[in-house]
CSV table of N, CA and C in Angstrom, one decimal:
chain,number,residue,atom,x,y,z
A,1,UNK,N,97.8,87.7,113.3
A,1,UNK,CA,98.8,87.6,112.7
A,1,UNK,C,99.0,88.5,111.3
A,2,UNK,N,98.0,88.9,110.6
A,2,UNK,CA,98.1,89.7,110.0
A,2,UNK,C,98.3,91.2,110.1
A,3,UNK,N,97.2,91.4,111.4
A,3,UNK,CA,97.4,93.0,112.2
A,3,UNK,C,99.1,93.0,112.7
A,4,UNK,N,99.3,91.8,113.0
A,4,UNK,CA,100.9,91.5,113.6
A,4,UNK,C,101.8,91.9,112.3
A,5,UNK,N,101.6,91.6,111.3
A,5,UNK,CA,102.6,91.7,110.2
A,5,UNK,C,102.3,93.4,110.2
A,6,UNK,N,101.4,93.9,109.6
A,6,UNK,CA,100.7,95.3,109.1
A,6,UNK,C,101.7,96.0,110.4
A,7,UNK,N,101.5,95.9,111.8
A,7,UNK,CA,102.1,96.7,112.9
A,7,UNK,C,103.8,96.3,112.8
A,8,UNK,N,104.3,95.5,112.5
A,8,UNK,CA,105.5,95.2,112.5
A,8,UNK,C,106.2,96.2,111.2
A,9,UNK,N,105.6,96.3,110.2
A,9,UNK,CA,105.9,97.1,109.1
A,9,UNK,C,105.8,98.6,109.7
A,10,UNK,N,104.7,98.9,110.4
A,10,UNK,CA,104.7,100.4,111.0
A,10,UNK,C,105.7,100.5,111.8
A,11,UNK,N,105.9,99.9,112.6
A,11,UNK,CA,107.1,100.0,113.7
A,11,UNK,C,108.5,100.1,112.7
A,12,UNK,N,108.5,99.3,111.8
A,12,UNK,CA,109.7,99.4,110.9
A,12,UNK,C,110.2,100.8,110.3
A,13,UNK,N,108.8,101.2,109.9
A,13,UNK,CA,109.0,102.9,109.2
A,13,UNK,C,109.0,103.6,110.4
A,14,UNK,N,108.7,103.5,111.5
A,14,UNK,CA,109.2,104.7,112.7
A,14,UNK,C,110.5,104.3,112.6
A,15,UNK,N,111.3,103.0,112.9
A,15,UNK,CA,112.4,102.9,113.0
A,15,UNK,C,113.4,103.3,111.7
A,16,UNK,N,113.1,103.5,110.8
A,16,UNK,CA,113.9,104.1,109.6
A,16,UNK,C,113.9,105.6,109.9
A,17,UNK,N,112.7,106.1,110.1
A,17,UNK,CA,112.8,107.4,110.5
A,17,UNK,C,113.7,107.7,111.5
A,18,UNK,N,113.5,107.4,112.8
A,18,UNK,CA,114.2,107.5,113.5
A,18,UNK,C,115.6,107.4,113.4
A,19,UNK,N,116.2,106.3,112.6
A,19,UNK,CA,117.4,106.0,112.3
A,19,UNK,C,117.8,107.1,111.2
A,20,UNK,N,116.9,107.7,110.6
A,20,UNK,CA,117.6,108.7,109.6
A,20,UNK,C,117.4,110.2,110.5
A,21,UNK,N,116.6,110.4,111.5
A,21,UNK,CA,117.1,111.2,112.4
A,21,UNK,C,118.6,111.4,113.1
A,22,UNK,N,118.8,110.2,113.2
A,22,UNK,CA,120.1,110.1,114.1
A,22,UNK,C,121.0,110.2,113.4
A,23,UNK,N,121.2,109.7,112.0
A,23,UNK,CA,122.2,110.0,111.1
A,23,UNK,C,122.2,111.5,110.8
A,24,UNK,N,121.4,112.0,110.8
A,24,UNK,CA,121.4,113.7,110.0
A,24,UNK,C,121.8,114.2,111.3
A,25,UNK,N,121.7,114.1,112.4
A,25,UNK,CA,122.6,114.5,113.6
A,25,UNK,C,123.8,113.9,114.2
A,26,UNK,N,124.3,113.5,112.9
A,26,UNK,CA,125.6,112.7,113.4
A,26,UNK,C,125.9,111.8,114.4
A,27,UNK,N,124.5,110.7,114.5
A,27,UNK,CA,124.8,110.3,116.0
A,27,UNK,C,125.1,108.5,115.2
A,28,UNK,N,125.5,108.0,116.6
A,28,UNK,CA,126.0,106.6,116.2
A,28,UNK,C,124.6,105.9,116.0
A,29,UNK,N,124.9,104.9,115.2
A,29,UNK,CA,123.8,104.2,114.3
A,29,UNK,C,124.4,102.6,114.7
A,30,UNK,N,124.2,101.8,116.0
A,30,UNK,CA,124.6,100.5,116.2
A,30,UNK,C,124.5,99.7,115.1
A,31,UNK,N,125.5,98.6,114.7
A,31,UNK,CA,125.2,97.5,113.8
A,31,UNK,C,123.7,97.0,114.0
A,32,UNK,N,123.3,96.6,115.4
A,32,UNK,CA,122.1,96.1,115.5
A,32,UNK,C,121.0,96.6,115.1
A,33,UNK,N,121.2,97.6,115.2
A,33,UNK,CA,119.8,98.6,114.5
A,33,UNK,C,119.7,98.6,112.8
A,34,UNK,N,120.8,98.8,112.3
A,34,UNK,CA,120.6,98.1,111.1
A,34,UNK,C,120.2,96.7,110.6
A,35,UNK,N,120.8,95.9,111.3
A,35,UNK,CA,120.0,94.3,111.4
A,35,UNK,C,118.5,94.4,111.7
A,36,UNK,N,118.1,94.7,112.5
A,36,UNK,CA,116.9,95.0,112.6
A,36,UNK,C,115.9,95.7,111.7
A,37,UNK,N,116.5,96.5,111.2
A,37,UNK,CA,115.9,97.6,110.0
A,37,UNK,C,115.7,96.5,108.6
A,38,UNK,N,116.8,95.8,108.7
A,38,UNK,CA,116.7,94.8,107.4
A,38,UNK,C,116.2,93.6,107.4
A,39,UNK,N,116.1,92.8,108.9
A,39,UNK,CA,115.0,91.8,108.8
A,39,UNK,C,113.8,92.2,109.3
A,40,UNK,N,113.3,93.2,109.6
A,40,UNK,CA,111.8,93.5,109.8
A,40,UNK,C,111.1,93.1,108.8
A,41,UNK,N,111.0,94.1,107.5
A,41,UNK,CA,110.0,93.6,106.4
A,41,UNK,C,109.9,91.9,106.0
A,42,UNK,N,111.3,91.3,106.4
A,42,UNK,CA,111.3,89.8,106.0
A,42,UNK,C,110.4,88.9,107.0
A,43,UNK,N,110.6,89.5,108.2
A,43,UNK,CA,109.9,88.9,109.1
A,43,UNK,C,108.3,89.4,109.0
A,44,UNK,N,108.2,90.5,108.9
A,44,UNK,CA,106.7,90.6,108.5
A,44,UNK,C,106.2,89.7,107.4
A,45,UNK,N,106.7,89.5,106.5
A,45,UNK,CA,106.2,88.8,105.1
A,45,UNK,C,106.0,87.7,105.5
A,46,UNK,N,106.9,87.0,106.2
A,46,UNK,CA,106.9,85.4,107.0
A,46,UNK,C,105.7,85.2,107.9
A,47,UNK,N,105.3,86.2,108.8
A,47,UNK,CA,104.3,86.0,109.5
A,47,UNK,C,103.2,86.1,109.0
A,48,UNK,N,103.0,87.0,107.9
A,48,UNK,CA,102.0,87.2,107.0
A,48,UNK,C,101.2,85.6,106.2
A,49,UNK,N,102.8,84.9,105.7
A,49,UNK,CA,102.6,84.0,104.9
A,49,UNK,C,102.1,82.7,105.8
A,50,UNK,N,102.5,82.9,107.1
A,50,UNK,CA,102.0,81.5,108.0
A,50,UNK,C,100.8,82.0,108.2
A,51,UNK,N,100.4,83.2,108.4
A,51,UNK,CA,98.7,83.4,109.1
A,51,UNK,C,97.9,83.0,107.6
A,52,UNK,N,98.5,83.4,106.3
A,52,UNK,CA,97.3,82.9,105.3
A,52,UNK,C,97.3,81.4,105.3
A,53,UNK,N,98.5,80.6,105.5
A,53,UNK,CA,98.0,79.2,105.7
A,53,UNK,C,97.9,78.7,107.1
A,54,UNK,N,97.9,79.3,108.1
A,54,UNK,CA,97.5,78.4,109.4
A,54,UNK,C,97.0,77.3,109.6
A,55,UNK,N,95.6,77.5,108.7
A,55,UNK,CA,94.4,76.8,109.4
A,55,UNK,C,94.8,75.7,108.2
A,56,UNK,N,95.1,75.8,107.1
A,56,UNK,CA,95.2,74.6,106.0
A,56,UNK,C,96.5,73.7,105.8
A,57,UNK,N,97.5,74.2,106.2
A,57,UNK,CA,98.7,73.7,106.1
A,57,UNK,C,99.4,73.4,107.5
A,58,UNK,N,99.9,72.3,108.0
A,58,UNK,CA,100.5,71.8,109.1
A,58,UNK,C,101.9,72.5,109.5
A,59,UNK,N,102.6,72.6,108.0
A,59,UNK,CA,104.1,73.5,108.2
A,59,UNK,C,104.1,74.9,108.9
A,60,UNK,N,102.5,75.6,108.7
A,60,UNK,CA,102.8,77.1,108.7
A,60,UNK,C,102.4,77.1,110.3
A,61,UNK,N,102.0,76.2,111.2
A,61,UNK,CA,102.0,76.4,112.6
A,61,UNK,C,103.7,76.5,113.0
A,62,UNK,N,104.6,75.4,112.7
A,62,UNK,CA,106.0,75.4,112.8
A,62,UNK,C,106.4,77.0,112.3
A,63,UNK,N,106.2,77.6,111.2
A,63,UNK,CA,106.4,78.7,110.6
A,63,UNK,C,106.3,79.7,111.4
A,64,UNK,N,105.2,79.9,111.9
A,64,UNK,CA,104.4,80.7,112.6
A,64,UNK,C,105.2,80.9,114.2
A,65,UNK,N,105.2,80.0,114.7
A,65,UNK,CA,105.9,79.9,115.9
A,65,UNK,C,107.3,80.6,115.7
A,66,UNK,N,108.3,79.8,114.8
A,66,UNK,CA,109.6,80.1,114.2
A,66,UNK,C,109.3,81.4,114.1
A,67,UNK,N,108.8,82.2,113.6
A,67,UNK,CA,109.0,83.8,113.3
A,67,UNK,C,108.6,84.3,114.6
A,68,UNK,N,107.4,84.4,115.2
A,68,UNK,CA,107.3,84.7,116.4
A,68,UNK,C,108.6,84.7,117.4
A,69,UNK,N,109.1,83.7,117.4
A,69,UNK,CA,110.3,83.7,118.2
A,69,UNK,C,111.6,84.6,117.7
A,70,UNK,N,111.5,84.7,116.3
A,70,UNK,CA,112.4,85.6,115.7
A,70,UNK,C,112.0,86.9,115.8
A,71,UNK,N,111.0,86.9,115.7
A,71,UNK,CA,110.1,88.5,115.9
A,71,UNK,C,110.5,89.1,117.3
A,72,UNK,N,110.4,88.2,118.4
A,72,UNK,CA,111.0,88.6,119.8
A,72,UNK,C,112.4,89.0,119.7
A,73,UNK,N,113.1,88.1,119.4
A,73,UNK,CA,114.5,88.7,119.7
A,73,UNK,C,115.0,89.7,118.7
A,74,UNK,N,114.3,89.8,117.7
A,74,UNK,CA,114.3,91.4,116.7
A,74,UNK,C,113.7,92.6,117.7
A,75,UNK,N,112.7,92.4,118.4
A,75,UNK,CA,112.3,93.2,119.1
A,75,UNK,C,113.1,93.8,120.5
A,76,UNK,N,113.5,92.4,120.9
A,76,UNK,CA,114.3,92.7,122.2
A,76,UNK,C,115.6,93.6,121.7
A,77,UNK,N,116.3,93.8,120.6
A,77,UNK,CA,117.2,94.0,120.2
A,77,UNK,C,117.1,95.6,119.9
A,78,UNK,N,115.9,95.9,119.7
A,78,UNK,CA,115.0,97.1,118.9
A,78,UNK,C,114.9,98.0,120.7
A,79,UNK,N,114.8,97.1,121.5
A,79,UNK,CA,114.4,97.9,122.9
A,79,UNK,C,115.8,98.3,123.5
A,80,UNK,N,116.7,97.0,123.4
A,80,UNK,CA,118.0,97.4,124.1
A,80,UNK,C,118.8,98.6,123.1
A,81,UNK,N,118.4,98.9,121.8
A,81,UNK,CA,119.0,100.1,121.4
A,81,UNK,C,117.9,101.1,121.3
A,82,UNK,N,117.4,101.1,122.0
A,82,UNK,CA,116.3,102.4,122.4
A,82,UNK,C,115.3,102.6,121.7
A,83,UNK,N,114.5,101.6,121.0
A,83,UNK,CA,113.1,101.5,120.2
A,83,UNK,C,112.0,100.7,121.0
A,84,UNK,N,111.7,101.7,122.4
A,84,UNK,CA,110.8,101.0,123.3
A,84,UNK,C,109.6,100.7,122.9
A,85,UNK,N,109.3,101.3,122.0
A,85,UNK,CA,108.0,100.6,121.3
A,85,UNK,C,107.9,99.4,121.2
A,86,UNK,N,108.9,98.8,120.9
A,86,UNK,CA,108.9,97.5,120.4
A,86,UNK,C,108.6,96.3,121.7
A,87,UNK,N,108.4,96.9,122.8
A,87,UNK,CA,107.9,96.2,124.1
A,87,UNK,C,106.6,95.6,123.8
A,88,UNK,N,105.5,96.4,123.3
A,88,UNK,CA,104.4,95.8,122.4
A,88,UNK,C,104.5,94.8,121.5
A,89,UNK,N,105.7,94.9,120.6
A,89,UNK,CA,106.1,93.8,119.8
A,89,UNK,C,106.1,92.4,120.6
A,90,UNK,N,107.1,92.4,121.3
A,90,UNK,CA,107.3,91.7,122.6
A,90,UNK,C,106.1,90.5,123.1
A,91,UNK,N,105.1,91.4,123.7
A,91,UNK,CA,104.2,90.8,124.4
A,91,UNK,C,102.9,90.5,123.0
A,92,UNK,N,103.0,90.9,122.3
A,92,UNK,CA,102.0,90.4,121.3
A,92,UNK,C,102.5,89.3,120.6
A,93,UNK,N,103.7,89.5,120.4
A,93,UNK,CA,104.3,87.8,120.0
A,93,UNK,C,104.3,86.8,120.9
A,94,UNK,N,104.6,87.1,122.1
A,94,UNK,CA,104.4,86.0,123.3
A,94,UNK,C,102.8,85.3,123.1
A,95,UNK,N,101.8,86.5,123.2
A,95,UNK,CA,100.5,86.1,123.1
A,95,UNK,C,100.3,85.2,121.6
A,96,UNK,N,100.6,85.8,120.6
A,96,UNK,CA,100.2,84.6,119.4
A,96,UNK,C,101.0,83.5,119.4
A,97,UNK,N,102.3,83.3,120.1
A,97,UNK,CA,102.8,82.1,120.1
A,97,UNK,C,101.8,81.3,121.1
A,98,UNK,N,101.1,81.8,121.9
A,98,UNK,CA,100.3,80.9,122.8
A,98,UNK,C,99.2,80.5,122.3
A,99,UNK,N,98.9,81.7,121.8
A,99,UNK,CA,97.5,80.8,120.6
A,99,UNK,C,98.0,79.9,119.6
A,100,UNK,N,98.8,80.1,118.8
A,100,UNK,CA,99.1,79.0,117.9
A,100,UNK,C,99.5,77.6,118.9
A,101,UNK,N,100.1,78.0,119.6
A,101,UNK,CA,100.8,76.5,120.1
A,101,UNK,C,99.5,75.7,120.8
A,102,UNK,N,98.5,76.7,121.3
A,102,UNK,CA,97.3,75.6,122.0
A,102,UNK,C,96.3,75.6,121.0
A,103,UNK,N,96.5,75.8,119.7
A,103,UNK,CA,95.4,75.6,118.8
A,103,UNK,C,95.4,74.1,118.6
A,104,UNK,N,94.1,73.9,118.2
A,104,UNK,CA,94.3,72.2,117.6
A,104,UNK,C,95.5,71.9,116.7
A,105,UNK,N,95.7,70.6,116.3
A,105,UNK,CA,96.6,70.2,115.8
A,105,UNK,C,96.0,69.6,114.4
A,106,UNK,N,96.5,69.9,113.4
A,106,UNK,CA,95.6,69.4,111.9
A,106,UNK,C,96.7,68.4,112.1
A,107,UNK,N,95.9,67.0,111.5
A,107,UNK,CA,96.7,65.7,111.3
A,107,UNK,C,97.0,65.8,109.4
A,108,UNK,N,98.1,65.3,109.7
A,108,UNK,CA,98.8,65.1,108.1
A,108,UNK,C,98.3,64.4,107.2
A,109,UNK,N,97.6,63.1,108.0
A,109,UNK,CA,96.9,62.1,106.7
A,109,UNK,C,95.7,62.6,106.4
A,110,UNK,N,95.5,61.9,104.8
A,110,UNK,CA,94.2,62.8,104.6
A,110,UNK,C,92.9,61.8,105.1
A,111,UNK,N,91.8,62.5,104.9
A,111,UNK,CA,90.7,62.3,105.5
A,111,UNK,C,90.0,61.6,104.2
A,112,UNK,N,89.5,60.2,104.6
A,112,UNK,CA,89.1,59.0,103.8
A,112,UNK,C,88.2,59.7,103.2
A,113,UNK,N,87.9,59.4,101.9
A,113,UNK,CA,86.2,59.8,101.4
A,113,UNK,C,86.2,61.4,100.9
A,114,UNK,N,87.1,62.2,101.9
A,114,UNK,CA,86.7,63.6,101.4
A,114,UNK,C,88.2,64.3,100.3
A,115,UNK,N,87.8,65.4,100.1
A,115,UNK,CA,88.5,66.1,99.1
A,115,UNK,C,90.0,66.5,99.9
A,116,UNK,N,91.2,66.5,99.0
A,116,UNK,CA,92.3,67.0,99.6
A,116,UNK,C,92.9,68.3,99.2
A,117,UNK,N,91.5,69.1,99.1
A,117,UNK,CA,91.9,70.3,98.7
A,117,UNK,C,90.8,71.0,99.7
């Protein structure tokens, strides 16, 4: 998921450059593109946060699945508006969702006699 967050930021840079080129050539940039440009860094940050705590905190699994779903929706908007490289992000997000969803469930109850950290 860390690699996915970094890749998402890379795609975001490409989107910024492409949007800038479109604006330089007086082309129309749909509002959905601006929405994705604003949301992508936030998605990347929250995916990295979920990845950092995935094995230690049960809430991170829900955050990871939710952010992957948001990432799929964002990438779908990108594909529809002409950023076809986002198809890879959709496939990767679905793969991560399958892996996170099929991983072992962590118990929220403390282990008796063990450390809570």
